[in-house]
Coordinates of C-alpha atoms and ligand atoms in Angstrom, one line a residue:
X196 CA -82.5 201.6 -70.6
X197 CA -84.6 204.9 -71.9
X198 CA -83.5 208.1 -73.6
X199 CA -85.1 211.0 -75.2
X200 CA -84.2 212.4 -79.0
X201 CA -84.7 215.0 -80.8
X202 CA -86.1 213.2 -83.9
X203 CA -85.6 215.8 -86.9
X204 CA -85.6 219.8 -86.6
X205 CA -88.7 221.2 -85.2
X206 CA -91.3 221.7 -82.6
X207 CA -92.5 219.8 -79.3
X208 CA -93.5 217.0 -81.7
X209 CA -89.8 216.2 -82.7
X210 CA -89.2 214.7 -79.2
X211 CA -89.3 210.9 -78.7
X212 CA -88.4 208.7 -75.6
X213 CA -87.0 205.6 -76.7
X214 CA -85.4 202.2 -75.6
X215 CA -81.7 201.5 -76.3
X216 CA -79.6 198.9 -76.1
X217 CA -76.8 198.6 -73.3
X218 CA -73.2 199.6 -74.8
X219 CA -69.5 198.7 -73.4
X220 CA -68.2 201.5 -71.4
X221 CA -64.3 202.2 -72.7
X222 CA -61.2 201.7 -69.9
X223 CA -61.2 205.6 -69.1
X224 CA -65.4 205.7 -68.9
X225 CA -67.6 205.4 -66.1
X226 CA -71.4 204.7 -66.3
X227 CA -73.8 206.8 -64.4
X228 CA -76.9 205.7 -63.4
X229 CA -78.8 209.8 -63.8
X230 CA -80.9 210.5 -61.5
X231 CA -81.4 214.0 -62.7
X232 CA -80.8 216.0 -65.7
X233 CA -80.9 220.1 -66.2
X234 CA -83.3 221.8 -68.8
X235 CA -80.9 224.4 -70.6
X236 CA -82.2 227.5 -73.1
X237 CA -79.7 225.7 -75.4
X238 CA -81.7 222.4 -75.6
X239 CA -84.5 224.0 -77.0
X240 CA -82.3 225.9 -79.7
X241 CA -80.9 222.9 -80.9
X242 CA -84.5 221.3 -81.1
X243 CA -85.0 224.1 -83.8
X244 CA -81.8 223.5 -85.2
X245 CA -80.4 227.2 -84.5
X246 CA -77.9 225.8 -81.8
X247 CA -74.3 226.0 -84.2
X248 CA -72.7 223.3 -81.6
X249 CA -75.0 220.1 -82.1
X250 CA -74.6 217.1 -83.7
X251 CA -76.6 215.6 -86.4
X252 CA -80.3 214.4 -86.0
X253 CA -81.3 212.4 -84.4
X254 CA -79.9 213.1 -81.2
X255 CA -80.1 213.2 -77.2
X256 CA -79.5 216.6 -76.0
X257 CA -79.0 217.2 -72.7
X258 CA -75.8 218.5 -71.2
X259 CA -75.6 218.0 -67.4
X260 CA -76.4 215.4 -64.7
X261 CA -76.3 214.1 -61.5
X262 CA -76.5 210.9 -60.2
X263 CA -74.7 207.3 -59.1
X264 CA -71.8 205.6 -60.7
X265 CA -72.5 202.2 -61.5
X266 CA -70.0 201.0 -63.4
X267 CA -66.3 202.2 -63.5
X268 CA -63.4 201.4 -66.4
X269 CA -60.3 199.2 -65.9
X270 CA -58.6 202.7 -65.4
X271 CA -60.8 204.6 -64.0
X272 CA -58.8 206.3 -61.0
X273 CA -60.8 209.7 -60.7
X274 CA -64.3 207.8 -59.0
X275 CA -65.9 204.9 -57.6
X276 CA -68.5 202.5 -57.9
X277 CA -72.0 204.0 -56.0
X278 CA -70.0 207.7 -56.0
X279 CA -73.2 210.3 -56.1
X280 CA -71.5 212.5 -59.3
X281 CA -72.0 215.4 -61.9
X282 CA -71.1 214.6 -65.2
X283 CA -71.4 216.7 -67.9
X284 CA -71.9 215.2 -71.0
X285 CA -72.2 217.7 -73.5
X286 CA -74.8 216.0 -75.3
X287 CA -76.9 212.6 -74.3
X288 CA -78.0 213.6 -71.0
X289 CA -81.5 213.3 -71.4
X290 CA -81.2 209.5 -70.9
X291 CA -81.8 207.1 -68.3
X292 CA -77.7 206.1 -67.9
X293 CA -75.1 208.0 -69.7
X294 CA -71.1 206.2 -70.1
X295 CA -68.7 209.3 -70.3
X296 CA -65.0 209.7 -69.7
X297 CA -63.7 210.3 -66.3
X298 CA -62.5 213.9 -66.7
X299 CA -66.1 215.3 -66.8
X300 CA -67.6 213.7 -63.4
X301 CA -67.3 215.7 -60.6
X302 CA -68.0 214.0 -56.8
X303 CA -70.8 215.9 -55.6
X304 CA -70.1 216.8 -51.7
X305 CA -72.5 213.9 -48.8
X306 CA -74.7 217.7 -48.2
X307 CA -76.0 217.9 -52.1
X308 CA -79.2 216.9 -53.5
X309 CA -78.8 215.4 -57.1
X310 CA -81.6 218.4 -57.7
X311 CA -78.9 221.2 -56.6
X312 CA -76.0 219.1 -58.2
X313 CA -77.9 219.0 -61.7
X314 CA -78.8 222.7 -61.4
X315 CA -75.1 224.1 -60.9
X316 CA -73.0 223.2 -63.9
X317 CA -74.1 225.4 -67.3
X318 CA -76.1 228.1 -65.5
X319 CA -73.5 228.5 -62.5
X320 CA -70.4 227.4 -64.5
X321 CA -72.1 229.9 -67.1
X322 CA -72.6 232.8 -64.8
X323 CA -69.3 232.6 -62.7
X324 CA -67.3 232.1 -66.1
X325 CA -68.5 235.4 -67.4
X326 CA -69.0 237.6 -63.7
X327 CA -66.0 236.0 -62.2
X328 CA -63.2 235.0 -64.5
X329 CA -63.3 237.2 -67.2
X330 CA -65.3 240.1 -65.9
X331 CA -63.2 240.0 -62.4
X332 CA -66.1 241.4 -60.3
X333 CA -65.3 243.9 -57.8
X334 CA -67.3 244.6 -54.2
X335 CA -69.6 247.5 -55.1
X336 CA -69.4 247.1 -58.5
X337 CA -72.8 247.8 -60.7
X338 CA -73.9 245.1 -62.9
X339 CA -77.1 244.4 -65.4
X340 CA -78.8 240.8 -65.8
X341 CA -81.0 239.7 -68.7
X342 CA -83.2 236.9 -68.4
X343 CA -82.7 237.6 -64.3
X344 CA -85.5 235.2 -63.3
X345 CA -84.2 232.0 -65.4
X346 CA -81.4 229.5 -64.7
X347 CA -78.4 231.8 -65.9
X348 CA -79.9 234.8 -64.6
X349 CA -80.7 233.5 -60.6
X350 CA -77.1 231.7 -60.5
X351 CA -75.8 235.4 -61.9
X352 CA -77.2 237.3 -59.5
X353 CA -76.0 235.1 -56.4
X354 CA -72.5 235.2 -57.6
X355 CA -72.9 239.4 -57.8
X356 CA -74.3 239.2 -54.3
X357 CA -71.7 237.0 -53.1
X358 CA -68.6 239.0 -54.4
X359 CA -70.1 242.2 -53.0
X360 CA -72.0 243.8 -55.8
X361 CA -73.6 247.0 -54.6
X362 CA -76.6 247.3 -57.5
X363 CA -77.9 244.5 -59.8
X364 CA -80.3 245.5 -62.6
X365 CA -82.5 242.5 -63.8
X366 CA -84.9 242.6 -66.7
X367 CA -87.7 240.3 -66.8
X368 CA -91.3 240.2 -68.0
X369 CA -93.8 241.9 -65.5
X370 CA -94.9 238.5 -63.8
X371 CA -91.6 238.0 -62.4
X372 CA -91.6 241.5 -60.5
X373 CA -91.7 240.2 -57.3
X374 CA -89.3 237.0 -57.6
X375 CA -86.2 239.5 -59.4
X376 CA -86.4 241.3 -56.5
X377 CA -86.8 239.1 -53.8
X378 CA -83.5 237.9 -55.5
X379 CA -82.2 241.8 -54.4
X380 CA -82.5 242.7 -57.8
X381 CA -83.6 246.2 -59.2
X382 CA -86.4 245.2 -61.1
X383 CA -86.9 246.1 -65.1
X384 CA -89.8 245.0 -66.7
X385 CA -88.0 244.2 -70.0
X386 CA -91.3 245.2 -71.9
X387 CA -92.4 248.6 -70.7
X388 CA -89.0 249.8 -69.2
X389 CA -85.7 251.4 -70.5
X390 CA -82.6 249.7 -68.9
X391 CA -80.1 251.9 -70.1
X392 CA -81.9 254.5 -69.0
X393 CA -82.7 252.9 -65.4
X394 CA -79.1 251.4 -65.7
X395 CA -77.6 255.0 -66.1
X396 CA -79.8 256.7 -63.4
X397 CA -79.0 254.0 -61.0
X398 CA -75.3 254.8 -61.3
X399 CA -75.1 258.7 -61.6
X400 CA -74.8 259.0 -65.3
X401 CA -72.0 256.7 -65.2
X402 CA -73.4 252.8 -66.3
X403 CA -72.7 249.7 -65.4
X404 CA -69.5 248.1 -64.5
X405 CA -70.8 244.1 -66.2
X406 CA -74.1 243.2 -68.6
X407 CA -74.8 239.8 -69.6
X408 CA -76.9 239.6 -72.2
X409 CA -78.5 236.5 -73.5
X410 CA -80.4 238.1 -76.1
X411 CA -78.5 239.5 -79.0
X412 CA -79.6 241.5 -82.2
X413 CA -80.6 244.8 -81.7
X414 CA -80.2 244.1 -78.1
X415 CA -76.9 243.8 -77.4
X416 CA -76.1 247.1 -77.9
X417 CA -78.6 248.8 -75.9
X418 CA -76.8 246.4 -73.7
X419 CA -73.3 247.9 -74.6
X420 CA -74.7 251.6 -74.2
X421 CA -75.2 250.8 -70.6
X422 CA -72.0 250.5 -69.8
X423 CA -69.8 252.6 -68.0
X424 CA -66.4 254.1 -69.0
X425 CA -64.3 250.6 -68.6
X426 CA -67.2 248.2 -68.6
X427 CA -67.2 244.5 -69.6
X428 CA -70.3 243.5 -72.2
X429 CA -70.7 239.2 -72.3
X430 CA -73.0 238.1 -75.6
X431 CA -73.5 234.8 -74.3
X432 CA -76.5 233.7 -75.9
X433 CA -79.5 234.9 -78.3
X434 CA -83.0 234.5 -77.6
X435 CA -84.4 236.9 -79.5
X436 CA -84.0 234.2 -82.3
X437 CA -86.4 231.9 -80.7
X438 CA -89.9 233.4 -80.3
X439 CA -91.6 230.3 -80.1
X440 CA -91.6 226.4 -79.8
X441 CA -91.9 226.4 -83.7
X442 CA -88.3 227.3 -85.9
X443 CA -88.9 230.9 -87.1
X444 CA -86.4 231.6 -89.9
X445 CA -87.2 235.0 -89.6
X446 CA -86.2 235.4 -86.1
X447 CA -83.3 233.9 -86.7
X448 CA -81.9 235.8 -90.0
X449 CA -83.2 239.1 -88.0
X450 CA -80.7 238.3 -85.0
X451 CA -78.1 237.8 -87.6
X452 CA -78.9 241.1 -89.2
X453 CA -79.4 243.3 -86.2
X454 CA -76.6 242.0 -83.7
X455 CA -73.8 244.7 -83.9
X456 CA -70.2 244.1 -85.1
X457 CA -67.9 245.8 -82.6
X458 CA -65.1 247.7 -84.0
X459 CA -62.0 247.9 -81.4
X460 CA -60.9 250.9 -83.0
X461 CA -63.4 252.8 -81.5
X462 CA -63.5 251.1 -78.7
X463 CA -60.5 252.5 -77.5
X464 CA -62.1 255.7 -76.5
X465 CA -64.7 254.0 -74.1
X466 CA -62.2 251.2 -72.7
X467 CA -65.3 248.4 -73.3
X468 CA -64.9 245.3 -73.7
X469 CA -67.0 242.6 -75.6
X470 CA -67.1 238.9 -74.5
X471 CA -68.4 236.1 -76.7
X472 CA -68.7 233.0 -74.2
X473 CA -70.4 229.6 -75.2
X474 CA -69.3 227.2 -72.4
X475 CA -70.2 224.0 -74.5
X476 CA -66.8 224.9 -76.6
X477 CA -64.6 226.1 -74.5
X478 CA -62.1 223.8 -74.9
X479 CA -59.9 224.0 -71.7
X480 CA -61.6 221.9 -69.4
X481 CA -59.2 223.2 -66.4
X482 CA -60.8 226.1 -66.5
X483 CA -64.4 225.1 -66.5
X484 CA -63.3 222.4 -63.4
X485 CA -61.8 224.9 -61.4
X486 CA -64.9 227.2 -61.7
X487 CA -67.2 224.0 -60.0
X488 CA -64.8 223.7 -57.8
X489 CA -65.3 226.9 -56.5
X490 CA -68.9 227.1 -57.2
X491 CA -68.7 223.6 -54.6
X492 CA -67.6 225.8 -51.5
X493 CA -69.6 228.9 -52.5
X494 CA -73.0 225.9 -52.3
X495 CA -71.4 224.8 -49.4
X496 CA -71.2 227.6 -47.5
X497 CA -74.3 228.9 -48.4
X498 CA -73.1 231.6 -50.5
X499 CA -74.9 229.8 -53.8
X500 CA -78.1 228.2 -53.7
X501 CA -79.6 227.3 -56.8
X502 CA -83.2 227.9 -57.0
X503 CA -85.3 225.8 -59.1
X504 CA -88.5 226.1 -60.9
X505 CA -90.2 222.3 -61.3
X506 CA -89.0 218.9 -61.7
X507 CA -90.7 217.1 -63.8
X508 CA -90.6 213.7 -65.1
X509 CA -88.7 212.6 -68.2
X510 CA -92.1 211.4 -69.8
X511 CA -93.0 214.9 -69.8
X512 CA -90.2 216.5 -71.0
X513 CA -92.3 218.1 -74.1
X514 CA -94.3 219.9 -71.1
X515 CA -91.2 221.0 -69.4
X516 CA -89.9 222.6 -72.2
X517 CA -93.2 224.2 -73.2
X518 CA -92.8 225.8 -69.7
X519 CA -89.5 227.1 -70.5
X520 CA -90.9 228.2 -73.9
X521 CA -93.8 230.3 -72.5
X522 CA -91.4 231.9 -70.2
X523 CA -92.4 230.8 -67.2
X524 CA -89.9 229.4 -65.3
X525 CA -88.5 231.3 -62.6
X526 CA -85.0 229.7 -62.1
X527 CA -84.1 226.4 -63.3
X528 CA -86.3 223.5 -64.7
X529 CA -85.0 219.7 -63.9
X530 CA -85.8 216.3 -65.8
X531 CA -86.2 213.6 -62.9
X532 CA -84.5 210.4 -64.9
X533 CA -84.9 208.1 -61.1
X534 CA -86.0 204.7 -61.2
X535 CA -89.1 204.6 -59.9
Ligands
LIG684 N1 -72.9 230.7 -74.1 C1 -73.1 229.7 -72.6 O1 -72.6 229.3 -72.4 C2 -74.6 229.7 -72.3 C3 -74.5 229.2 -71.1 C4 -75.9 228.8 -70.6 C5 -77.4 229.5 -70.9 N2 -76.9 230.4 -71.8 C6 -78.2 231.5 -72.6 O2 -78.6 232.4 -72.2 C7 -79.7 232.1 -71.5 C8 -80.6 231.2 -70.3 O3 -80.2 230.1 -70.1 P1 -80.9 229.6 -69.2 O4 -80.9 227.8 -69.9 O5 -80.7 229.7 -68.1 O6 -82.3 230.0 -69.8 P2 -83.6 230.7 -68.6 O7 -83.1 232.3 -68.3 O8 -84.4 230.4 -67.9 O9 -84.9 230.9 -70.2 C9 -85.8 231.1 -70.0 C10 -86.4 232.6 -70.0 O10 -85.8 232.9 -70.7 C11 -86.5 234.3 -71.1 N3 -86.6 234.6 -72.4 C12 -86.1 235.6 -73.3 N4 -86.3 235.6 -74.5 C13 -87.0 234.1 -74.7 C14 -87.7 233.0 -75.5 N5 -87.5 233.7 -77.1 N6 -88.2 232.4 -75.8 C15 -88.5 231.8 -73.8 N7 -88.1 232.8 -73.4 C16 -87.0 233.2 -73.1 C17 -88.2 234.2 -70.5 O11 -87.8 235.0 -68.9 P3 -88.8 236.5 -69.4 O12 -89.3 236.8 -70.8 O13 -89.6 236.8 -68.0 O14 -87.4 237.2 -68.9 C18 -87.7 232.6 -69.7 O15 -88.5 232.2 -68.7 C19 -80.3 231.2 -73.0 O16 -80.4 232.4 -74.1 C20 -79.1 230.7 -72.8 O17 -79.2 230.2 -74.4 C21 -75.8 230.6 -72.6

């Protein structure tokens, strides 16, 4: 059984593929033969040692996979042998097989492909948590999405549409204009345009109802300024700390120093809220599972449909991660672990 590991803190050279002995499964665990594993921006941050909630090196990254159940523990009751499933290990998903507790496994509807299934949990789960669960998105709302062409960004845009948002403003690099517009967003060039001004201008001076910001640093205050009275800001990442594939202490420190400290007393005047969101440390599994059930329904009804940028054989994992570092992806990047 092969799996990918991060050998040490580092750039792409810190990625290796090793052979691992099979381990026995526990009574409430299942063994999943992985077909697809999602690549997330957090995987890049972990490799650079810039992700608080990650194991000690060496370790195998990989939040989410899709695959088939090939062994079940004696007390497992929720899934059966040969079931097609999504599994959310948190870590360890970049692997031909994983062992996981049955509570973190969800059966995939018949119509859903392994590609689609591996694209849903992190991106759609996070976007749904912010916009619907915390943000209570309503018909007619105006929403600002950063990294609009990426995994979470494209999922967020579809969720906004499904919930009747009337204006979706998406920031990305200039080459992605057509792609962002094709998703029904008003495109904002992140290098050239002033997104705060555009948010105000397009909403009659009021600002947006919600903004989702995975950039942090000074950018976060600008997203806050783009909100209307009563608006909600979700801080859910720190991409400004990871400018390249090699770690930059300078960028990480700058992000940390520049990220605003919000004062709730001052915030009272504008009724704005700021949420810190990290799905990986959300410890009530019921919340995330109910998001996934709802997303499965939306997927089957056709109101959402994961946009897959590219699928790479797991042996090409370095190139796949480089593709994300180079900001080339439009949609989700997937690793293919299926038997050849
Ligand atoms: N808190 C949570 O639970 C949670 C869950 C999932 C994701 N996230 C965060 O959400 C963000 C998006 O995640 P994702 O997995 O969907 O990735 P993604 O958006 O597909 O990430 C790649 C894209 O991000 C943009 N980008 C901006 N700054 C970048 C940088 N410094 N390096 C490389 N790309 C950069 C690039 O597009 P443009 O430059 O064209 O915009 C690039 O194509 C990340 O910050 C991630 O950490 C948080």
